[in-house]
């Protein structure tokens, strides 16, 4: 299992504990891939997951161009929100940073 796949698995479990229901993983869209798509009540949400084992925030790798691409992907599948979930894995545990939409 790749680092990204591990992060997406952990992220799916995290959002599940907060009432989200994952409806798709690694969904290919017209301009890229959606890591997770979930329902949060009536809302359809695209969730970008970034995972790292090094220093710094994994979410720091999302620039304005990537964010704009994610919003275009979200629109292409009818999602009204984009959320970002960063995971840093270390020997002492997992650090989570979630930016809900």
Short mmCIF file of N, CA and C in Angstrom, two decimals:
data_model
loop_
_atom_site.label_atom_id
_atom_site.label_comp_id
_atom_site.label_asym_id
_atom_site.label_seq_id
_atom_site.Cartn_x
_atom_site.Cartn_y
_atom_site.Cartn_z
N UNK A 1 0.86 -1.18 0.00
CA UNK A 1 0.00 0.00 0.00
C UNK A 1 0.90 1.24 0.00
N UNK A 2 0.62 2.19 -0.87
CA UNK A 2 1.42 3.41 -0.95
C UNK A 2 1.08 4.34 0.21
N UNK A 3 1.96 5.33 0.44
CA UNK A 3 1.71 6.32 1.49
C UNK A 3 0.39 7.05 1.25
N UNK A 4 0.14 7.42 0.00
CA UNK A 4 -1.11 8.09 -0.33
C UNK A 4 -2.33 7.23 -0.04
N UNK A 5 -2.25 5.96 -0.37
CA UNK A 5 -3.38 5.04 -0.11
C UNK A 5 -3.61 4.88 1.39
N UNK A 6 -2.52 4.81 2.15
CA UNK A 6 -2.65 4.72 3.62
C UNK A 6 -3.35 5.98 4.15
N UNK A 7 -2.92 7.14 3.67
CA UNK A 7 -3.53 8.40 4.10
C UNK A 7 -5.00 8.48 3.75
N UNK A 8 -5.35 8.04 2.56
CA UNK A 8 -6.76 8.08 2.15
C UNK A 8 -7.60 7.12 2.99
N UNK A 9 -7.05 5.98 3.33
CA UNK A 9 -7.75 5.03 4.19
C UNK A 9 -8.00 5.64 5.58
N UNK A 10 -6.97 6.24 6.15
CA UNK A 10 -7.11 6.90 7.46
C UNK A 10 -8.11 8.04 7.37
N UNK A 11 -8.01 8.85 6.31
CA UNK A 11 -8.92 9.99 6.14
C UNK A 11 -10.37 9.53 6.05
N UNK A 12 -10.62 8.45 5.32
CA UNK A 12 -11.99 7.93 5.19
C UNK A 12 -12.54 7.53 6.55
N UNK A 13 -11.70 6.93 7.38
CA UNK A 13 -12.15 6.55 8.73
C UNK A 13 -12.42 7.79 9.58
N UNK A 14 -11.56 8.80 9.46
CA UNK A 14 -11.73 10.03 10.25
C UNK A 14 -13.04 10.73 9.89
N UNK A 15 -13.28 10.91 8.59
CA UNK A 15 -14.50 11.63 8.22
C UNK A 15 -15.74 10.80 8.55
N UNK A 16 -15.60 9.49 8.51
CA UNK A 16 -16.72 8.62 8.90
C UNK A 16 -17.14 8.82 10.34
N UNK A 17 -16.17 9.08 11.21
CA UNK A 17 -16.49 9.30 12.62
C UNK A 17 -17.17 10.65 12.84
N UNK A 18 -17.13 11.50 11.84
CA UNK A 18 -17.75 12.82 11.94
C UNK A 18 -19.03 12.93 11.12
N UNK A 19 -19.60 11.78 10.78
CA UNK A 19 -20.90 11.76 10.13
C UNK A 19 -20.88 11.80 8.61
N UNK A 20 -19.71 11.81 8.00
CA UNK A 20 -19.62 11.77 6.55
C UNK A 20 -19.75 10.33 6.08
N UNK A 21 -20.26 10.16 4.88
CA UNK A 21 -20.38 8.84 4.28
C UNK A 21 -19.62 8.85 2.95
N UNK A 22 -18.56 8.08 2.86
CA UNK A 22 -17.75 8.04 1.63
C UNK A 22 -18.56 7.36 0.53
N UNK A 23 -18.67 8.02 -0.62
CA UNK A 23 -19.41 7.46 -1.75
C UNK A 23 -18.48 7.07 -2.90
N UNK A 24 -17.25 7.59 -2.91
CA UNK A 24 -16.29 7.22 -3.96
C UNK A 24 -14.87 7.51 -3.49
N UNK A 25 -13.94 6.69 -3.97
CA UNK A 25 -12.51 6.89 -3.71
C UNK A 25 -11.78 6.88 -5.04
N UNK A 26 -10.78 7.73 -5.14
CA UNK A 26 -9.94 7.77 -6.35
C UNK A 26 -10.77 7.86 -7.63
N UNK A 27 -11.67 8.80 -7.64
CA UNK A 27 -12.58 8.99 -8.76
C UNK A 27 -11.90 9.83 -9.85
N UNK A 28 -11.80 9.28 -11.04
CA UNK A 28 -11.18 10.00 -12.16
C UNK A 28 -12.16 11.03 -12.70
N UNK A 29 -11.69 12.26 -12.79
CA UNK A 29 -12.49 13.34 -13.34
C UNK A 29 -11.85 13.86 -14.62
N UNK A 30 -12.45 14.87 -15.24
CA UNK A 30 -11.94 15.36 -16.52
C UNK A 30 -10.57 16.05 -16.41
N UNK A 31 -10.22 16.55 -15.24
CA UNK A 31 -8.94 17.27 -15.09
C UNK A 31 -8.09 16.72 -13.96
N UNK A 32 -8.39 15.52 -13.48
CA UNK A 32 -7.59 14.94 -12.41
C UNK A 32 -8.39 13.93 -11.61
N UNK A 33 -7.87 13.62 -10.45
CA UNK A 33 -8.47 12.59 -9.59
C UNK A 33 -9.00 13.19 -8.30
N UNK A 34 -10.15 12.70 -7.87
CA UNK A 34 -10.73 13.07 -6.58
C UNK A 34 -10.35 11.98 -5.59
N UNK A 35 -9.66 12.36 -4.51
CA UNK A 35 -9.24 11.36 -3.52
C UNK A 35 -10.44 10.70 -2.86
N UNK A 36 -11.30 11.52 -2.26
CA UNK A 36 -12.51 11.01 -1.60
C UNK A 36 -13.68 11.90 -1.97
N UNK A 37 -14.82 11.29 -2.20
CA UNK A 37 -16.06 12.04 -2.35
C UNK A 37 -17.00 11.48 -1.30
N UNK A 38 -17.66 12.38 -0.58
CA UNK A 38 -18.49 11.94 0.54
C UNK A 38 -19.77 12.76 0.62
N UNK A 39 -20.71 12.21 1.33
CA UNK A 39 -21.94 12.93 1.67
C UNK A 39 -21.81 13.39 3.12
N UNK A 40 -22.16 14.64 3.32
CA UNK A 40 -22.25 15.20 4.67
C UNK A 40 -23.66 15.76 4.76
N UNK A 41 -24.57 14.95 5.28
CA UNK A 41 -25.98 15.32 5.22
C UNK A 41 -26.39 15.37 3.76
N UNK A 42 -27.02 16.46 3.32
CA UNK A 42 -27.44 16.54 1.93
C UNK A 42 -26.32 16.98 0.98
N UNK A 43 -25.19 17.40 1.53
CA UNK A 43 -24.11 17.96 0.72
C UNK A 43 -23.18 16.89 0.15
N UNK A 44 -22.80 17.07 -1.09
CA UNK A 44 -21.78 16.25 -1.72
C UNK A 44 -20.46 17.01 -1.60
N UNK A 45 -19.42 16.34 -1.06
CA UNK A 45 -18.16 17.00 -0.72
C UNK A 45 -17.00 16.27 -1.38
N UNK A 46 -16.08 17.03 -1.99
CA UNK A 46 -14.83 16.50 -2.51
C UNK A 46 -13.77 16.74 -1.44
N UNK A 47 -12.99 15.70 -1.11
CA UNK A 47 -11.98 15.81 -0.07
C UNK A 47 -10.62 15.46 -0.65
N UNK A 48 -9.71 16.42 -0.59
CA UNK A 48 -8.33 16.22 -1.03
C UNK A 48 -7.52 15.79 0.19
N UNK A 49 -6.81 14.69 0.06
CA UNK A 49 -6.02 14.15 1.16
C UNK A 49 -4.54 14.28 0.80
N UNK A 50 -3.78 14.88 1.70
CA UNK A 50 -2.33 14.97 1.54
C UNK A 50 -1.69 14.28 2.73
N UNK A 51 -0.74 13.39 2.46
CA UNK A 51 -0.10 12.61 3.51
C UNK A 51 1.41 12.75 3.38
N UNK A 52 2.09 12.90 4.52
CA UNK A 52 3.54 12.96 4.50
C UNK A 52 4.11 12.29 5.74
N UNK A 53 5.40 12.02 5.67
CA UNK A 53 6.12 11.50 6.83
C UNK A 53 7.21 12.47 7.25
N UNK A 54 7.38 13.55 6.52
CA UNK A 54 8.43 14.53 6.81
C UNK A 54 7.91 15.72 7.58
N UNK A 55 8.80 16.68 7.76
CA UNK A 55 8.45 17.91 8.48
C UNK A 55 7.56 18.79 7.61
N UNK A 56 6.86 19.68 8.24
CA UNK A 56 6.00 20.62 7.53
C UNK A 56 4.60 20.08 7.34
N UNK A 57 3.72 20.97 6.98
CA UNK A 57 2.32 20.60 6.79
C UNK A 57 2.11 19.99 5.41
N UNK A 58 1.48 18.83 5.34
CA UNK A 58 1.17 18.25 4.03
C UNK A 58 0.29 19.17 3.19
N UNK A 59 -0.55 19.97 3.86
CA UNK A 59 -1.45 20.86 3.13
C UNK A 59 -0.70 22.00 2.45
N UNK A 60 0.55 22.23 2.85
CA UNK A 60 1.37 23.24 2.21
C UNK A 60 1.64 22.93 0.74
N UNK A 61 1.39 21.71 0.34
CA UNK A 61 1.61 21.31 -1.06
C UNK A 61 0.41 21.64 -1.95
N UNK A 62 -0.62 22.24 -1.39
CA UNK A 62 -1.79 22.63 -2.19
C UNK A 62 -1.67 24.12 -2.49
N UNK A 63 -1.38 24.42 -3.75
CA UNK A 63 -1.26 25.82 -4.14
C UNK A 63 -2.57 26.29 -4.78
N UNK A 64 -2.61 27.55 -5.19
CA UNK A 64 -3.83 28.13 -5.76
C UNK A 64 -4.26 27.40 -7.03
N UNK A 65 -3.31 26.98 -7.85
CA UNK A 65 -3.63 26.26 -9.08
C UNK A 65 -4.28 24.91 -8.77
N UNK A 66 -3.74 24.19 -7.80
CA UNK A 66 -4.32 22.89 -7.42
C UNK A 66 -5.71 23.08 -6.82
N UNK A 67 -5.87 24.11 -5.97
CA UNK A 67 -7.17 24.39 -5.37
C UNK A 67 -8.21 24.69 -6.45
N UNK A 68 -7.83 25.49 -7.45
CA UNK A 68 -8.75 25.82 -8.53
C UNK A 68 -9.13 24.57 -9.32
N UNK A 69 -8.16 23.68 -9.56
CA UNK A 69 -8.44 22.44 -10.27
C UNK A 69 -9.41 21.57 -9.46
N UNK A 70 -9.23 21.53 -8.14
CA UNK A 70 -10.13 20.74 -7.29
C UNK A 70 -11.55 21.30 -7.34
N UNK A 71 -11.69 22.62 -7.36
CA UNK A 71 -13.02 23.21 -7.46
C UNK A 71 -13.67 22.89 -8.81
N UNK A 72 -12.88 22.85 -9.88
CA UNK A 72 -13.43 22.47 -11.19
C UNK A 72 -13.87 21.00 -11.17
N UNK A 73 -13.06 20.15 -10.56
CA UNK A 73 -13.45 18.74 -10.42
C UNK A 73 -14.73 18.60 -9.62
N UNK A 74 -14.81 19.35 -8.52
CA UNK A 74 -16.01 19.30 -7.67
C UNK A 74 -17.25 19.69 -8.48
N UNK A 75 -17.12 20.76 -9.25
CA UNK A 75 -18.25 21.22 -10.06
C UNK A 75 -18.64 20.16 -11.09
N UNK A 76 -17.65 19.45 -11.63
CA UNK A 76 -17.94 18.45 -12.67
C UNK A 76 -18.73 17.26 -12.14
N UNK A 77 -18.67 17.02 -10.82
CA UNK A 77 -19.42 15.90 -10.23
C UNK A 77 -20.60 16.38 -9.38
N UNK A 78 -20.86 17.69 -9.40
CA UNK A 78 -22.00 18.24 -8.67
C UNK A 78 -21.76 18.46 -7.19
N UNK A 79 -20.49 18.46 -6.77
CA UNK A 79 -20.18 18.71 -5.35
C UNK A 79 -20.14 20.21 -5.09
N UNK A 80 -20.68 20.61 -3.97
CA UNK A 80 -20.72 22.03 -3.62
C UNK A 80 -19.64 22.47 -2.66
N UNK A 81 -18.83 21.51 -2.18
CA UNK A 81 -17.78 21.84 -1.22
C UNK A 81 -16.51 21.08 -1.55
N UNK A 82 -15.38 21.73 -1.23
CA UNK A 82 -14.08 21.08 -1.29
C UNK A 82 -13.46 21.22 0.09
N UNK A 83 -12.97 20.12 0.63
CA UNK A 83 -12.33 20.13 1.93
C UNK A 83 -10.94 19.51 1.79
N UNK A 84 -10.07 19.88 2.70
CA UNK A 84 -8.68 19.43 2.66
C UNK A 84 -8.32 18.76 3.97
N UNK A 85 -7.71 17.59 3.88
CA UNK A 85 -7.32 16.85 5.07
C UNK A 85 -5.84 16.47 4.93
N UNK A 86 -5.02 16.99 5.84
CA UNK A 86 -3.59 16.71 5.83
C UNK A 86 -3.24 15.76 6.96
N UNK A 87 -2.44 14.75 6.65
CA UNK A 87 -2.01 13.78 7.65
C UNK A 87 -0.49 13.70 7.64
N UNK A 88 0.11 13.83 8.81
CA UNK A 88 1.56 13.61 8.93
C UNK A 88 1.74 12.38 9.80
N UNK A 89 2.36 11.35 9.23
CA UNK A 89 2.55 10.09 9.93
C UNK A 89 3.96 10.06 10.52
N UNK A 90 4.04 9.66 11.78
CA UNK A 90 5.34 9.53 12.44
C UNK A 90 5.30 8.33 13.37
N UNK A 91 6.44 8.04 13.96
CA UNK A 91 6.50 6.91 14.90
C UNK A 91 5.63 7.15 16.13
N UNK A 92 5.40 8.42 16.44
CA UNK A 92 4.61 8.72 17.64
C UNK A 92 3.11 8.82 17.36
N UNK A 93 2.72 8.76 16.08
CA UNK A 93 1.29 8.80 15.78
C UNK A 93 0.98 9.57 14.51
N UNK A 94 -0.24 10.05 14.43
CA UNK A 94 -0.72 10.76 13.25
C UNK A 94 -1.15 12.16 13.67
N UNK A 95 -0.66 13.16 12.95
CA UNK A 95 -1.10 14.54 13.16
C UNK A 95 -2.09 14.86 12.05
N UNK A 96 -3.25 15.38 12.44
CA UNK A 96 -4.33 15.62 11.50
C UNK A 96 -4.62 17.11 11.42
N UNK A 97 -4.75 17.61 10.21
CA UNK A 97 -5.22 18.98 10.01
C UNK A 97 -6.31 18.91 8.96
N UNK A 98 -7.51 19.29 9.36
CA UNK A 98 -8.68 19.21 8.48
C UNK A 98 -9.21 20.62 8.27
N UNK A 99 -9.34 21.00 7.02
CA UNK A 99 -9.91 22.30 6.67
C UNK A 99 -11.27 22.05 6.01
N UNK A 100 -12.34 22.02 6.82
CA UNK A 100 -13.67 21.79 6.24
C UNK A 100 -14.11 22.95 5.37
N UNK A 101 -14.97 22.63 4.40
CA UNK A 101 -15.44 23.64 3.45
C UNK A 101 -16.63 24.39 3.92
#
